[in-house]
Short mmCIF file of C-alpha atoms and ligand atoms in Angstrom, two decimals:
data_model
loop_
_atom_site.label_atom_id
_atom_site.label_comp_id
_atom_site.label_asym_id
_atom_site.label_seq_id
_atom_site.Cartn_x
_atom_site.Cartn_y
_atom_site.Cartn_z
CA UNK C 1 -17.49 15.79 11.75
CA UNK C 2 -13.62 14.81 10.06
CA UNK C 3 -12.08 18.70 8.29
CA UNK C 4 -10.24 19.19 5.53
CA UNK C 5 -6.68 20.68 6.29
CA UNK C 6 -3.86 22.59 5.03
CA UNK C 7 -1.40 20.59 3.87
CA UNK C 8 2.41 21.92 2.90
CA UNK C 9 3.85 20.91 -0.07
CA UNK C 10 7.54 19.64 1.18
CA UNK C 11 8.84 18.18 -1.24
CA UNK C 12 8.40 16.22 -5.14
CA UNK C 13 9.82 13.19 -5.89
CA UNK C 14 9.50 12.52 -8.90
CA UNK C 15 11.47 8.68 -9.31
CA UNK C 16 9.76 8.53 -13.17
CA UNK C 17 7.01 9.90 -15.54
CA UNK C 18 4.83 7.78 -13.50
CA UNK C 19 5.78 7.23 -9.48
CA UNK C 20 6.40 10.10 -7.21
CA UNK C 21 5.77 10.93 -3.62
CA UNK C 22 5.02 13.57 -1.86
CA UNK C 23 6.37 15.04 1.12
CA UNK C 24 4.13 17.29 3.31
CA UNK C 25 3.37 18.76 6.93
CA UNK C 26 0.73 18.86 8.30
CA UNK C 27 -1.64 19.59 11.28
CA UNK C 28 -3.32 15.80 11.62
CA UNK C 29 -4.03 13.66 14.71
CA UNK C 30 -2.11 10.76 14.97
CA UNK C 31 -2.75 7.83 13.35
CA UNK C 32 -2.30 4.41 13.01
CA UNK C 33 0.77 2.12 10.38
CA UNK C 34 -1.42 1.13 7.87
CA UNK C 35 -3.36 3.90 7.34
CA UNK C 36 -5.03 5.66 4.86
CA UNK C 37 -5.53 9.71 4.42
CA UNK C 38 -8.25 11.57 1.96
CA UNK C 39 -5.80 14.82 -0.77
CA UNK C 40 -8.09 17.16 -2.25
CA UNK C 41 -7.54 21.06 -4.48
CA UNK C 42 -10.83 23.21 -5.40
CA UNK C 43 -12.39 22.23 -8.68
CA UNK C 44 -13.23 25.61 -9.77
CA UNK C 45 -16.18 24.89 -11.78
CA UNK C 46 -19.26 27.44 -13.04
CA UNK C 47 -22.80 25.90 -12.44
CA UNK C 48 -26.15 26.14 -14.81
CA UNK C 49 -26.12 29.32 -12.26
CA UNK C 50 -23.03 30.71 -13.75
CA UNK C 51 -22.52 31.13 -10.57
CA UNK C 52 -19.51 30.02 -8.73
CA UNK C 53 -19.23 26.88 -6.51
CA UNK C 54 -16.39 25.32 -6.31
CA UNK C 55 -15.94 21.57 -5.35
CA UNK C 56 -12.84 19.36 -4.18
CA UNK C 57 -11.03 16.32 -6.74
CA UNK C 58 -10.34 14.20 -3.44
CA UNK C 59 -8.62 10.70 -3.54
CA UNK C 60 -7.83 8.26 -0.73
CA UNK C 61 -3.86 7.58 -0.27
CA UNK C 62 -1.48 5.96 2.61
CA UNK C 63 0.59 6.95 4.45
CA UNK C 64 4.07 5.44 4.48
CA UNK C 65 5.78 7.22 6.81
CA UNK C 66 5.80 5.88 10.14
CA UNK C 67 3.53 7.93 12.82
CA UNK C 68 6.73 9.03 14.82
CA UNK C 69 7.98 11.22 11.67
CA UNK C 70 6.83 14.23 11.71
CA UNK C 71 6.76 14.84 7.80
CA UNK C 72 4.02 13.15 6.09
CA UNK C 73 4.46 11.04 2.92
CA UNK C 74 2.24 9.56 -0.10
CA UNK C 75 3.35 6.95 -1.97
CA UNK C 76 1.11 7.61 -5.60
CA UNK C 77 0.96 6.17 -9.26
CA UNK C 78 -0.16 8.96 -12.45
CA UNK C 79 -3.14 7.72 -13.56
CA UNK C 80 -3.51 8.22 -16.76
CA UNK C 81 -6.69 10.98 -17.50
CA UNK C 82 -6.47 11.13 -13.53
CA UNK C 83 -8.03 14.20 -12.57
CA UNK C 84 -5.96 14.39 -9.26
CA UNK C 85 -2.95 12.20 -10.07
CA UNK C 86 -1.32 14.78 -12.51
CA UNK C 87 -2.07 18.24 -10.42
CA UNK C 88 -0.15 16.14 -8.27
CA UNK C 89 2.44 15.04 -9.78
CA UNK C 90 2.55 19.09 -10.62
CA UNK C 91 3.44 20.14 -7.89
CA UNK C 92 5.92 22.79 -6.03
CA UNK C 93 7.45 23.19 -2.74
CA UNK C 94 5.64 25.79 -0.83
CA UNK C 95 2.24 24.27 -2.79
CA UNK C 96 -0.74 23.98 -0.25
CA UNK C 97 -3.10 21.36 -0.89
CA UNK C 98 -5.65 19.80 1.43
CA UNK C 99 -5.63 16.32 3.46
CA UNK C 100 -7.94 15.14 6.51
CA UNK C 101 -7.46 15.71 9.64
CA UNK C 102 -8.28 12.18 10.67
CA UNK C 103 -7.45 9.36 8.68
CA UNK C 104 -8.83 5.81 8.08
CA UNK C 105 -8.93 2.23 7.33
CA UNK C 106 -8.21 -1.17 9.64
CA UNK C 107 -4.99 -2.24 7.65
CA UNK C 108 -3.35 -2.00 11.00
CA UNK C 109 -1.81 -4.77 13.48
CA UNK C 110 -3.86 -4.51 15.99
CA UNK C 111 -6.70 -5.67 13.39
CA UNK C 112 -4.53 -8.58 12.85
CA UNK C 113 -4.50 -11.60 14.79
CA UNK C 114 -1.39 -13.14 16.75
CA UNK C 115 0.33 -15.62 14.31
CA UNK C 116 3.45 -17.27 13.53
CA UNK C 117 4.19 -15.63 10.53
CA UNK C 118 2.68 -12.48 8.95
CA UNK C 119 2.34 -12.43 5.32
CA UNK C 120 2.68 -8.94 3.21
CA UNK C 121 1.44 -9.09 -0.40
CA UNK C 122 1.38 -5.93 -2.21
CA UNK C 123 0.98 -5.31 -5.96
CA UNK C 124 1.92 -1.52 -7.10
CA UNK C 125 2.05 1.91 -5.00
CA UNK C 126 0.18 -0.50 -3.09
CA UNK C 127 3.93 -1.25 -0.25
CA UNK C 128 3.11 2.13 0.92
CA UNK C 129 0.99 0.70 4.06
CA UNK C 130 4.08 -1.87 5.53
CA UNK C 131 6.45 1.02 4.98
CA UNK C 132 4.23 2.61 7.84
CA UNK C 133 4.14 -0.50 9.94
CA UNK C 134 7.62 -1.97 9.68
CA UNK C 135 9.07 1.89 9.69
CA UNK C 136 6.93 2.47 12.64
CA UNK C 137 7.61 -1.23 14.38
CA UNK C 138 6.67 -1.57 18.06
CA UNK C 139 5.07 -4.46 20.72
CA UNK C 140 2.04 -4.87 17.58
CA UNK C 141 5.22 -6.31 15.54
CA UNK C 142 6.22 -8.77 18.68
CA UNK C 143 2.61 -10.58 17.83
CA UNK C 144 4.36 -12.67 14.62
CA UNK C 145 7.37 -14.36 15.06
CA UNK C 146 8.14 -14.22 11.05
CA UNK C 147 7.04 -11.18 8.66
CA UNK C 148 7.33 -11.41 4.87
CA UNK C 149 7.37 -8.74 2.17
CA UNK C 150 6.39 -9.24 -0.44
CA UNK C 151 6.59 -6.58 -3.57
CA UNK C 152 4.84 -7.61 -6.65
CA UNK C 153 6.15 -4.20 -10.09
CA UNK C 154 5.17 -4.38 -13.38
CA UNK C 155 9.21 -2.91 -13.41
CA UNK C 156 11.85 -3.36 -12.00
CA UNK C 157 12.44 0.25 -11.97
CA UNK C 158 8.81 0.67 -10.61
CA UNK C 159 10.66 -0.82 -6.70
CA UNK C 160 11.31 2.82 -5.72
CA UNK C 161 11.26 1.21 -1.33
CA UNK C 162 13.61 -1.48 -2.61
CA UNK C 163 16.11 1.02 -0.07
CA UNK C 164 14.03 1.41 2.49
CA UNK C 165 12.93 -2.59 2.19
CA UNK C 166 16.24 -3.63 2.65
CA UNK C 167 16.97 -1.34 5.82
CA UNK C 168 14.28 -2.72 7.12
CA UNK C 169 15.48 -5.74 6.56
CA UNK C 170 18.86 -5.27 8.27
CA UNK C 171 17.32 -3.31 11.87
CA UNK C 172 15.09 -6.68 11.99
CA UNK C 173 17.82 -8.67 11.87
CA UNK C 174 16.04 -12.74 10.29
CA UNK C 175 12.30 -11.81 11.47
CA UNK C 176 12.13 -9.93 9.02
CA UNK C 177 12.20 -11.67 4.27
CA UNK C 178 11.84 -9.84 1.28
CA UNK C 179 11.22 -10.96 -1.94
CA UNK C 180 10.58 -8.67 -5.02
CA UNK C 181 8.55 -10.45 -8.29
CA UNK C 182 8.43 -8.53 -11.61
CA UNK C 183 6.26 -9.59 -14.19
CA UNK C 184 7.26 -7.70 -17.36
CA UNK C 185 11.14 -7.95 -18.04
CA UNK C 186 13.16 -10.98 -17.50
CA UNK C 187 14.88 -10.00 -13.65
CA UNK C 188 17.48 -11.82 -11.86
CA UNK C 189 17.30 -10.55 -8.56
CA UNK C 190 12.74 -11.01 -8.42
CA UNK C 191 11.36 -13.67 -9.48
CA UNK C 192 9.06 -13.44 -12.70
CA UNK C 193 5.22 -13.31 -13.07
CA UNK C 194 2.17 -12.51 -10.94
CA UNK C 195 1.76 -13.35 -7.29
CA UNK C 196 -1.42 -16.05 -8.19
CA UNK C 197 0.40 -18.00 -10.54
CA UNK C 198 3.35 -18.19 -8.59
CA UNK C 199 2.00 -19.59 -5.43
CA UNK C 200 0.06 -21.53 -7.61
CA UNK C 201 2.66 -23.76 -8.82
CA UNK C 202 4.68 -22.82 -5.45
CA UNK C 203 7.32 -20.84 -6.86
CA UNK C 204 6.51 -18.32 -4.31
CA UNK C 205 6.64 -19.77 -1.23
CA UNK C 206 10.28 -22.43 -2.03
CA UNK C 207 11.77 -19.60 -2.49
CA UNK C 208 11.47 -17.66 0.70
CA UNK C 209 11.25 -21.99 2.20
CA UNK C 210 7.32 -20.81 4.58
CA UNK C 211 4.44 -21.59 3.36
CA UNK C 212 1.27 -20.22 3.79
CA UNK C 213 -1.07 -22.14 5.40
CA UNK C 214 -4.30 -21.93 8.33
CA UNK C 215 -2.76 -22.82 10.77
CA UNK C 216 -0.25 -20.46 12.05
CA UNK C 217 -0.24 -17.59 8.73
CA UNK C 218 -1.82 -14.12 8.00
CA UNK C 219 -2.09 -12.56 5.01
CA UNK C 220 -2.42 -9.17 4.21
CA UNK C 221 -2.90 -7.89 0.41
CA UNK C 222 -3.01 -4.52 -1.27
CA UNK C 223 -2.67 -2.73 -4.00
CA UNK C 224 -4.50 -3.78 -7.10
CA UNK C 225 -8.25 -4.74 -6.67
CA UNK C 226 -7.18 -7.70 -9.23
CA UNK C 227 -4.69 -9.21 -7.33
CA UNK C 228 -6.76 -9.05 -3.72
CA UNK C 229 -9.66 -11.30 -5.36
CA UNK C 230 -6.93 -13.38 -7.40
CA UNK C 231 -4.49 -13.72 -3.97
CA UNK C 232 -7.87 -14.51 -1.87
CA UNK C 233 -9.61 -16.70 -4.41
CA UNK C 234 -6.22 -18.72 -3.71
CA UNK C 235 -5.49 -18.58 -0.66
CA UNK C 236 -10.00 -19.84 0.41
CA UNK C 237 -9.38 -22.15 -2.45
CA UNK C 238 -6.06 -24.74 -1.55
CA UNK C 239 -5.37 -22.92 1.99
CA UNK C 240 -8.75 -22.75 3.51
CA UNK C 241 -8.18 -19.29 5.10
CA UNK C 242 -11.04 -17.06 5.27
CA UNK C 243 -11.94 -13.27 5.02
CA UNK C 244 -10.34 -11.97 8.81
CA UNK C 245 -13.36 -9.56 10.07
CA UNK C 246 -13.92 -7.84 13.64
CA UNK C 247 -17.35 -10.12 15.18
CA UNK C 248 -15.18 -13.89 12.94
CA UNK C 249 -11.45 -13.88 13.31
CA UNK C 250 -10.19 -15.77 9.65
CA UNK C 251 -6.69 -15.48 8.28
CA UNK C 252 -6.62 -12.80 4.84
CA UNK C 253 -6.86 -8.75 5.38
CA UNK C 254 -7.24 -6.42 2.58
CA UNK C 255 -7.04 -2.92 1.01
CA UNK C 256 -7.93 -2.62 -2.60
CA UNK C 257 -6.61 0.85 -3.60
CA UNK C 258 -9.16 1.53 -6.54
P1 LIG U 1 -0.14 -2.67 -11.31
O1 LIG U 1 -1.41 -2.53 -13.25
O2 LIG U 1 -1.08 -2.43 -10.53
O3 LIG U 1 0.65 -3.73 -11.63
C1 LIG U 1 1.67 -4.42 -10.28
C2 LIG U 1 1.59 -6.03 -10.14
O4 LIG U 1 0.21 -6.56 -10.64
C3 LIG U 1 2.14 -5.97 -11.44
O5 LIG U 1 2.96 -6.78 -11.51
C4 LIG U 1 1.02 -6.69 -12.52
O6 LIG U 1 1.03 -8.45 -13.26
C5 LIG U 1 0.04 -7.78 -11.05
N1 LIG U 1 -1.19 -7.78 -11.57
C6 LIG U 1 -2.28 -7.36 -12.48
N2 LIG U 1 -3.28 -7.48 -12.26
C7 LIG U 1 -3.24 -8.71 -11.46
C8 LIG U 1 -3.72 -9.94 -11.30
N3 LIG U 1 -5.02 -10.11 -11.83
N4 LIG U 1 -3.32 -11.09 -9.76
C9 LIG U 1 -2.24 -10.12 -9.66
N5 LIG U 1 -1.27 -9.47 -10.32
C10 LIG U 1 -1.59 -8.50 -10.41
O7 LIG U 1 0.51 -1.62 -11.57
P2 LIG U 1 0.95 0.28 -10.85
O8 LIG U 1 1.61 0.02 -11.67
O9 LIG U 1 1.08 -0.19 -9.84
O10 LIG U 1 -0.39 0.69 -11.32
C11 LIG U 1 -0.58 1.27 -12.77
C12 LIG U 1 -2.16 1.42 -12.89
O11 LIG U 1 -2.83 0.54 -12.23
C13 LIG U 1 -1.92 3.42 -12.84
O12 LIG U 1 -1.85 3.77 -15.14
C14 LIG U 1 -3.78 2.92 -13.56
O13 LIG U 1 -4.41 2.45 -14.44
C15 LIG U 1 -4.38 2.00 -12.33
N6 LIG U 1 -4.26 2.73 -10.68
C16 LIG U 1 -5.25 2.90 -10.78
C17 LIG U 1 -5.18 3.61 -9.50
C18 LIG U 1 -6.29 3.76 -8.69
O14 LIG U 1 -7.17 4.97 -8.25
N7 LIG U 1 -7.54 4.75 -9.98
C19 LIG U 1 -4.61 3.55 -8.14
C20 LIG U 1 -3.41 2.73 -8.60
C21 LIG U 1 -3.11 2.38 -9.93
P3 LIG U 1 0.65 -7.10 -14.85
O15 LIG U 1 1.98 -7.11 -15.35
O16 LIG U 1 1.31 -8.99 -15.51
O17 LIG U 1 0.29 -6.75 -15.61
#
């Protein structure tokens, strides 16, 4: 049983016309950083028998906040003609929506074997779980000597969580390295292109000064399913890395966002 419970909207942070973060309050069960929940609203529908029936419009979203933070934070991209994201974008402080009592998912450090270097790759709103993991910190972080966080977006102004990432960079004093990538415009502060392309031409690893290999690295991939697939195929073919499963240890842990 995983019931829907009420979540109260504290704030809707509209970063631009497409990207926003919801700040919520809800008595959910404890969760692990990296996990996701489901948000929903009631959809009013008249069924064929002309009776009022209530269905929910629901979708999965990762937590951005550390579990120890009493307010919940969810980072969302508005989908053109999307049913739920447009409703969520227009919520106001004080509104109520539904959230699942218990969180879901295994995109968590508990599931990842210790290794020298943990690579965290994200596109778009896929940065969320890493923000939660790195804000929480804790003993799981000690399983890795180095953590490398890579965030790829289309335009520089979509690097919404960069100020937080820069704070985390300072907090981890040398253990955390960060690299941004922008694909659709030139930016002096970021690499240009897509993740698999920048791995293939070795530009990304040269810039960071670390190399991904199956002996000392684990790779987390989160966001656009095409990025996840293309990066996975590259790592499998050229770095001999395998998907990490509970029943068979490997080097790649993945979370598709849609
Ligand atoms: P995005 O289109 O996912 O792009 C983010 C970054 O990923 C860009 O740098 C993009 O490069 C790159 N990328 C795209 N395909 C790739 C591939 N095969 N390999 C490597 N990198 C790749 O942007 P977003 O702002 O996060 O999301 C925008 C759209 O994604 C939304 O409008 C929506 O259509 C969809 N989306 C859907 C859902 C959903 O639940 N249905 C959720 C989130 C997003 P390029 O600029 O070169 O494409």
